């Protein structure tokens, strides 16, 4: 499931980013960090909207004791029975914010890093892509990780029942524990 969801996520992200970039180009937004960042944020927000239920299922399967859930379908049924359809979007707010920001940073970092690696350091295309990809990955996770932790805690809490804490309450809990 994780490999499939990541592959699906990347297909969506790059498709949306490209489409958003073309849209912004048609709106006469100048090529550069602003256009790249906005199109990256469009990609991130779209993937967050589409994949939040998949993230919930993944986390539920990771934290639930063996034998209590038989697979992804039982997680979906259990969540809908406990929280209704929109329970599948538990953790959506931090995922949406974090992924939007993270993908904006990702595409800007990739664009800038590949350009600098090629122009300033004389790296060839392959070397520039490797450097750009590494920098994009670091930028994504550095900007997204804190909210990813919050969303994972929100998703995991569904398995344990009780009152669902808000994003702000989870942030306060994390702060207290650190």
JSON list of C-alpha atoms in Angstrom, two decimals, residues 11 66 68 71 74-75 105 126 128 139 142 153 155 162 172 178:
[
{"chain": "A", "resi": 11, "resn": "UNK", "atom": "CA", "xyz": [1.87, 11.00, -10.62]},
{"chain": "A", "resi": 66, "resn": "UNK", "atom": "CA", "xyz": [-2.62, -7.52, 15.08]},
{"chain": "A", "resi": 68, "resn": "UNK", "atom": "CA", "xyz": [-8.20, -6.47, 15.22]},
{"chain": "A", "resi": 71, "resn": "UNK", "atom": "CA", "xyz": [-6.85, -4.98, 6.09]},
{"chain": "A", "resi": 74, "resn": "UNK", "atom": "CA", "xyz": [-11.86, -3.15, 7.44]},
{"chain": "A", "resi": 75, "resn": "UNK", "atom": "CA", "xyz": [-10.12, 0.11, 8.46]},
{"chain": "A", "resi": 105, "resn": "UNK", "atom": "CA", "xyz": [9.16, 24.34, -1.17]},
{"chain": "A", "resi": 126, "resn": "UNK", "atom": "CA", "xyz": [22.32, 14.11, -14.56]},
{"chain": "A", "resi": 128, "resn": "UNK", "atom": "CA", "xyz": [22.13, 18.60, -11.53]},
{"chain": "A", "resi": 139, "resn": "UNK", "atom": "CA", "xyz": [13.13, 21.04, 1.56]},
{"chain": "A", "resi": 142, "resn": "UNK", "atom": "CA", "xyz": [12.01, 20.07, 6.56]},
{"chain": "A", "resi": 153, "resn": "UNK", "atom": "CA", "xyz": [-1.09, 11.39, 15.76]},
{"chain": "A", "resi": 155, "resn": "UNK", "atom": "CA", "xyz": [-4.94, 9.44, 12.44]},
{"chain": "A", "resi": 162, "resn": "UNK", "atom": "CA", "xyz": [-12.30, 8.31, 22.85]},
{"chain": "A", "resi": 172, "resn": "UNK", "atom": "CA", "xyz": [0.04, 21.35, 22.64]},
{"chain": "A", "resi": 178, "resn": "UNK", "atom": "CA", "xyz": [9.18, 17.60, 24.30]}
]
